[in-house]
mmCIF file of C-alpha atoms and ligand atoms in Angstrom:
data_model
loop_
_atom_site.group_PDB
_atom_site.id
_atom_site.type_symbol
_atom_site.label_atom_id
_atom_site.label_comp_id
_atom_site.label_asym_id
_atom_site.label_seq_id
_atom_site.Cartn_x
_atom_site.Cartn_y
_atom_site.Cartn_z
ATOM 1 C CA UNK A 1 -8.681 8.597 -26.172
ATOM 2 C CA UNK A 2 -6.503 6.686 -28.603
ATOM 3 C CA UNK A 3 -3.989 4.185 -28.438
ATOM 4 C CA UNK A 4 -4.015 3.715 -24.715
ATOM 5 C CA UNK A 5 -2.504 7.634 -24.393
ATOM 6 C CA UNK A 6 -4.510 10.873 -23.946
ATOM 7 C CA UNK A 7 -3.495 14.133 -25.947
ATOM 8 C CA UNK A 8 -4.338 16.482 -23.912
ATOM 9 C CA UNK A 9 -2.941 20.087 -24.475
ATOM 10 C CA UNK A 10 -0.600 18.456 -26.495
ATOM 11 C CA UNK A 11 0.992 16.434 -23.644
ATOM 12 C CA UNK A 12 0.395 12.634 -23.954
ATOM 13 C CA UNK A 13 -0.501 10.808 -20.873
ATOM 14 C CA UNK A 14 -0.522 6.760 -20.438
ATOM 15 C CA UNK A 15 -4.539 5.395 -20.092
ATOM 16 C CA UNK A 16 -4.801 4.019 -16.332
ATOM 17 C CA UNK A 17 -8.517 3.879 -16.724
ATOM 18 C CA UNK A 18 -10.570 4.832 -19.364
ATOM 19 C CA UNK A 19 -13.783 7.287 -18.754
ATOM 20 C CA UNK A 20 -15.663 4.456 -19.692
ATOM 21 C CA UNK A 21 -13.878 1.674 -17.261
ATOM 22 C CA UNK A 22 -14.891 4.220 -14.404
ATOM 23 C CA UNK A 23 -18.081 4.715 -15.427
ATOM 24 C CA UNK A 24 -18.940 0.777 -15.319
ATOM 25 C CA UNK A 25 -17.211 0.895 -12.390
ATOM 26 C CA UNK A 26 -18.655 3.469 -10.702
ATOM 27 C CA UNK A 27 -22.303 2.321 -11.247
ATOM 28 C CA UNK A 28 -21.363 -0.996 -10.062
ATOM 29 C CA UNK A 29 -19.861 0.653 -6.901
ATOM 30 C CA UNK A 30 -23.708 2.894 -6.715
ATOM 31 C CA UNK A 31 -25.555 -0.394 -7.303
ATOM 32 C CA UNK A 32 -23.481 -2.148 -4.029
ATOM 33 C CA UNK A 33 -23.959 1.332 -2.156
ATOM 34 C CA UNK A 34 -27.688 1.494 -2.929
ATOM 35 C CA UNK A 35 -28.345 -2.404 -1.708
ATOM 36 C CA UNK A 36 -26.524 -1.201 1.478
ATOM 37 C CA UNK A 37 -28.187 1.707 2.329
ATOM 38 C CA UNK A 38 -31.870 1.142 1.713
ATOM 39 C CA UNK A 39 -34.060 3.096 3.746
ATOM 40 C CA UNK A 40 -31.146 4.604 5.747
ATOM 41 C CA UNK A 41 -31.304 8.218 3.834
ATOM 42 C CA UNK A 42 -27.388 8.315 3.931
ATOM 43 C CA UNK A 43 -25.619 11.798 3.543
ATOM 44 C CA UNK A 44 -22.901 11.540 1.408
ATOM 45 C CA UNK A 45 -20.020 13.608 1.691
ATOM 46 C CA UNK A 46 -17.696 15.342 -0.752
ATOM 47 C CA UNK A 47 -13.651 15.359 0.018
ATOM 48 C CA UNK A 48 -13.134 18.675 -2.075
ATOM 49 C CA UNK A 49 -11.461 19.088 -4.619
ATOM 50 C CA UNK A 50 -10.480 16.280 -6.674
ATOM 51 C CA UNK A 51 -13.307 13.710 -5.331
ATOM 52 C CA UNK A 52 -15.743 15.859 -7.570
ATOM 53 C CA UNK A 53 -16.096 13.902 -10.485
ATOM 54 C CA UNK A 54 -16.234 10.621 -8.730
ATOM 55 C CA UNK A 55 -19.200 12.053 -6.169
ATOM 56 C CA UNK A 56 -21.166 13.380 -8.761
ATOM 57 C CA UNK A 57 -21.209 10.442 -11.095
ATOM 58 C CA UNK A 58 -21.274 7.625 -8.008
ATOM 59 C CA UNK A 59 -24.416 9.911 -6.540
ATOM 60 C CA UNK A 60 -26.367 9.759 -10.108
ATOM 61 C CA UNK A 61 -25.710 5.626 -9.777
ATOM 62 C CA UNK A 62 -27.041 5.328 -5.873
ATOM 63 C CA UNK A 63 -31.127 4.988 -6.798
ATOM 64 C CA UNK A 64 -32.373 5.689 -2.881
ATOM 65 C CA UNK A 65 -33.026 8.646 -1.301
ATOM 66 C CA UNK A 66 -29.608 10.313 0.091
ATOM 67 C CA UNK A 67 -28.325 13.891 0.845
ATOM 68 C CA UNK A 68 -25.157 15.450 -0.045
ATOM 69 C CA UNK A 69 -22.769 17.475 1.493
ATOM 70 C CA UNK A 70 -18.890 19.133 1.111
ATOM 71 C CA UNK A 71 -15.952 18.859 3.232
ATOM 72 C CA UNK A 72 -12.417 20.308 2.423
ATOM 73 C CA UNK A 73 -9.194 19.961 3.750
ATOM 74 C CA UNK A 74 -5.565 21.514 2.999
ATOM 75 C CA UNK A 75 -2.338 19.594 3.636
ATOM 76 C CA UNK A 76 0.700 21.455 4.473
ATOM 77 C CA UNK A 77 2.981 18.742 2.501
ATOM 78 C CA UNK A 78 6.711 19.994 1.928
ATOM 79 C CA UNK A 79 6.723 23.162 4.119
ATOM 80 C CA UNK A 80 8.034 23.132 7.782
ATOM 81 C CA UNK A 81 4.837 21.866 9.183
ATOM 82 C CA UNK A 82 4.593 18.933 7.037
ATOM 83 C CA UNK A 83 1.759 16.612 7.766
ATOM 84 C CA UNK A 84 -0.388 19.365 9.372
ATOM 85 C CA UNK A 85 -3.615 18.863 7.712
ATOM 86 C CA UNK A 86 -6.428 21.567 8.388
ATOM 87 C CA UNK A 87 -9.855 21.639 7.636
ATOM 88 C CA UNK A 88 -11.066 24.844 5.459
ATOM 89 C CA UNK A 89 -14.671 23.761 4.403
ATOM 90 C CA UNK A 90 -16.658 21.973 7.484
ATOM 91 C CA UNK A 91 -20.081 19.941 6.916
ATOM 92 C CA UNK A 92 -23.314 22.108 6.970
ATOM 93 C CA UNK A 93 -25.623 19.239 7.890
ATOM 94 C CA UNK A 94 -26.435 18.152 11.318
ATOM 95 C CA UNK A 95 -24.804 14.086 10.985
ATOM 96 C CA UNK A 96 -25.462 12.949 14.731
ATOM 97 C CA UNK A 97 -27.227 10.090 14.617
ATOM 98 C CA UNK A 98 -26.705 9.496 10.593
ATOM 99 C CA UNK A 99 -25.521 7.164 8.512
ATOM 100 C CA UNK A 100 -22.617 9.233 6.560
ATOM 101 C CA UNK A 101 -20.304 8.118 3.297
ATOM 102 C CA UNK A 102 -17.186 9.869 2.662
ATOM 103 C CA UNK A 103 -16.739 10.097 -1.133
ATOM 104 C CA UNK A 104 -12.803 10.267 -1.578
ATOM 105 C CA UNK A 105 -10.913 10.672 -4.405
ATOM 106 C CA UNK A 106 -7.745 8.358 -3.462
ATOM 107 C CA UNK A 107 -6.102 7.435 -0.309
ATOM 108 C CA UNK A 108 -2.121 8.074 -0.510
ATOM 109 C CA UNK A 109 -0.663 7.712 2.955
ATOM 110 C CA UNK A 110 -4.487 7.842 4.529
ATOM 111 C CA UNK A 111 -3.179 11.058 6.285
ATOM 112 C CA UNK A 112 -6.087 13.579 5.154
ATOM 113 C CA UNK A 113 -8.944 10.403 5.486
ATOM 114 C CA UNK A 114 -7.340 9.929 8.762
ATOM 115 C CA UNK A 115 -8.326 13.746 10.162
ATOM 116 C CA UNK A 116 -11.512 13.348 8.289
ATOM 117 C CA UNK A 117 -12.555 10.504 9.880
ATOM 118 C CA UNK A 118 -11.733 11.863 13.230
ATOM 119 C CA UNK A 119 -13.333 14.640 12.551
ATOM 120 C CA UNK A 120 -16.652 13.132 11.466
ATOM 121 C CA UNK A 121 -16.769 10.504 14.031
ATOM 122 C CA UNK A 122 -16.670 13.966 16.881
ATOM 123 C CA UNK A 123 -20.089 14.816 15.663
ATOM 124 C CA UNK A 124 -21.317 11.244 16.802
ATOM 125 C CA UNK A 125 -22.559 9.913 12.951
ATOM 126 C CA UNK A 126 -24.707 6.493 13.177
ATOM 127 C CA UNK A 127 -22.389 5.085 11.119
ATOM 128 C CA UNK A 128 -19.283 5.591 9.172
ATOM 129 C CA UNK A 129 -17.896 4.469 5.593
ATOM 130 C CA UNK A 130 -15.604 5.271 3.420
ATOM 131 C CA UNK A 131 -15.833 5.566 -0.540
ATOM 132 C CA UNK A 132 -12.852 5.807 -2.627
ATOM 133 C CA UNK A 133 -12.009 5.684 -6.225
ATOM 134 C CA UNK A 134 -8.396 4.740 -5.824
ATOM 135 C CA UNK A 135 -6.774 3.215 -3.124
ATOM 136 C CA UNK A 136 -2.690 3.250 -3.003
ATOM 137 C CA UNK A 137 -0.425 0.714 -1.821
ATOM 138 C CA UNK A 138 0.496 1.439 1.521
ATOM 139 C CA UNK A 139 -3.147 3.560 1.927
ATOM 140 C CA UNK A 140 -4.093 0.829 4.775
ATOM 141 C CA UNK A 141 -1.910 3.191 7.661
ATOM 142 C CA UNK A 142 -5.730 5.066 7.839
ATOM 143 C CA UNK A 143 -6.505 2.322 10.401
ATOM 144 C CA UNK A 144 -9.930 2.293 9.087
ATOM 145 C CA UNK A 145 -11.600 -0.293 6.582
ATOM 146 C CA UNK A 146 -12.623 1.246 3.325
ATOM 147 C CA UNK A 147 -15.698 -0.558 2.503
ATOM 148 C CA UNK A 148 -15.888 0.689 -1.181
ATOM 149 C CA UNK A 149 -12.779 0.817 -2.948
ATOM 150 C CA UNK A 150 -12.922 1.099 -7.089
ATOM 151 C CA UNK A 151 -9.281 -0.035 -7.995
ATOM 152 C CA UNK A 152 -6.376 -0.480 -5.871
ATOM 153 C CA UNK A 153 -2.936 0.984 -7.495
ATOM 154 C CA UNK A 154 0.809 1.214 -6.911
ATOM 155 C CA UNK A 155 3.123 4.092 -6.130
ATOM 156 C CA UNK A 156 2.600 6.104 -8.689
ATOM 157 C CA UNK A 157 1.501 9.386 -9.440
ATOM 158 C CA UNK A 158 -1.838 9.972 -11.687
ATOM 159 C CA UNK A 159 -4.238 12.720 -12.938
ATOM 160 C CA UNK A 160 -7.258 13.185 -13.728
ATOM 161 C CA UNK A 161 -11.273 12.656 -13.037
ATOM 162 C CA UNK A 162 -10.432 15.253 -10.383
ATOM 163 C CA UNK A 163 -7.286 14.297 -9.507
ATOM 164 C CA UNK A 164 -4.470 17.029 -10.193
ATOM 165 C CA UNK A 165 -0.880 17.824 -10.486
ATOM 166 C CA UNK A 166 -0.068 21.133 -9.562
ATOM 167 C CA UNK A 167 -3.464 22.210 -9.654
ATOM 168 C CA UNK A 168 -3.963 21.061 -13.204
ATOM 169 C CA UNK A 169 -5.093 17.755 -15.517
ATOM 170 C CA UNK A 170 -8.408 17.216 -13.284
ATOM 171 C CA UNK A 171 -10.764 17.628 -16.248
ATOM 172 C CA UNK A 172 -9.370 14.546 -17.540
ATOM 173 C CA UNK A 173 -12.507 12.516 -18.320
ATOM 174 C CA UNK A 174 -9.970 9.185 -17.505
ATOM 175 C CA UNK A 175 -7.405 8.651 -14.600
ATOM 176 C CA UNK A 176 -3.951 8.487 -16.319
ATOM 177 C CA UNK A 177 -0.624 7.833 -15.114
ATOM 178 C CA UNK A 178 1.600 11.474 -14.775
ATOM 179 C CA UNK A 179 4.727 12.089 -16.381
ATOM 180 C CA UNK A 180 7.001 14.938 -16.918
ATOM 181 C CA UNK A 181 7.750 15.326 -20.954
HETATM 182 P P1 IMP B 201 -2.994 11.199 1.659
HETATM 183 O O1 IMP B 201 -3.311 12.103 2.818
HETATM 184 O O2 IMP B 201 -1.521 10.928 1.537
HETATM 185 O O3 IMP B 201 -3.803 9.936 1.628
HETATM 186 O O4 IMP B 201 -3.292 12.010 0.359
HETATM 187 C C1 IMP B 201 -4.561 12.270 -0.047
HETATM 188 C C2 IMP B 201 -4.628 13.415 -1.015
HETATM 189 O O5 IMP B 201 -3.393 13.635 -1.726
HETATM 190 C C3 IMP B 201 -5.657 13.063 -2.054
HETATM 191 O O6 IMP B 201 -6.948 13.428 -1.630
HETATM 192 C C4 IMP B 201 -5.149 13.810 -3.257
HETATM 193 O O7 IMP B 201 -5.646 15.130 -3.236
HETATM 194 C C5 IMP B 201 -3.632 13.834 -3.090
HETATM 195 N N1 IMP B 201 -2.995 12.736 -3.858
HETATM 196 C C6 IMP B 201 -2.418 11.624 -3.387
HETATM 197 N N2 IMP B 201 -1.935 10.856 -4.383
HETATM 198 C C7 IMP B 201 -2.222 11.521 -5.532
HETATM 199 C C8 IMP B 201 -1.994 11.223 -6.923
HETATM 200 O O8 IMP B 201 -1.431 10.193 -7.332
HETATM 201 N N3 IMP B 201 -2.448 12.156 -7.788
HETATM 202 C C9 IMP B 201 -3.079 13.309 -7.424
HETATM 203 N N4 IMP B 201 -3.315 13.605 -6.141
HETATM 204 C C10 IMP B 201 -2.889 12.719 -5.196
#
């Protein structure tokens, strides 16, 4: 990464934050997280696909005993049932009576956190919080406080560290801001 920009496949994307910005970042968020959830045995759980990156790195910087699990979800943005959100990979672990953290990626409108949430809090968790790498303007309409938040950004549109457009750019190692060339 050079001059703010990242050539990747010969497309040159603006630096939002730099692999190493999230990693500081990150381990500061795993040191808070830690302190939190000391002898609690937390499960985290993974919002496939794009919070991969951020889950596997924030999980390496949490040094207390958790357990990890995978959720998915598929939005039907942009077709006639718009904001239908359905869930195609449930949790395998019992959570009743745990303390769960969902690792997210970024909230957007809070739409797909907002099923998630719902759909945690029916299997009767001890307690509930959110993790999220980025948090967009406008991301508060989840009507639930995200307790660990790593940056909060604007509008736009960005790739990377698991984020994608199209299905592409999330082996970015940074989060940059997308643009058509
Ligand atoms: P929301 O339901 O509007 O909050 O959108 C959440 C999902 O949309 C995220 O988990 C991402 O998969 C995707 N998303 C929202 N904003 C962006 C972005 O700027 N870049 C890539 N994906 C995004």
């Amino acid at each position: 990464m050079k001059n703010n920009t990242s050539n990747f496949h010969n497309i040159r994307f603006k630096t939002l934050f730099s692999e190493e910005m999230i990693s500081a970042r990150v381990k500061e968020l795993g040191l808070q997280i830690a302190n939190d959830y000391v002898e609690r045995n937390p499960i985290f759980v993974c919002i496939l696909r794009g919070g991969i990156y951020f889950f596997s790195d924030l999980t390496k910087a949490v040094p207390i005993p958790i357990e990890l699990d995978f959720m998915q979800a598929k939005s039907y943005v942009g077709t006639e049932s718009s904001g239908n959100i359905e869930l195609i990979k449930d949790l395998d672990s019992d959570i009743s009576g745990r303390d769960v953290l969902i690792v997210e990626d970024i909230v957007d409108t809070g739409r797909t956190l907002k099923f998630l949430i719902s759909h945690i809090l029916s299997k009767k968790p001890k307690s509930l919080e959110v993790a999220a790498l980025l948090f967009k303007e406008g991301g508060e309409a989840v009507g639930y406080p995200i307790k660990y938040i790593g940056w909060k950004i604007g509008k736009e549109f960005v790739i990377g560290y698991g984020l994608d457009y199209d299905g592409k750019f999330r082996n970015l190692p940074g989060v940059f801001l997308y643009s058509e060339e």
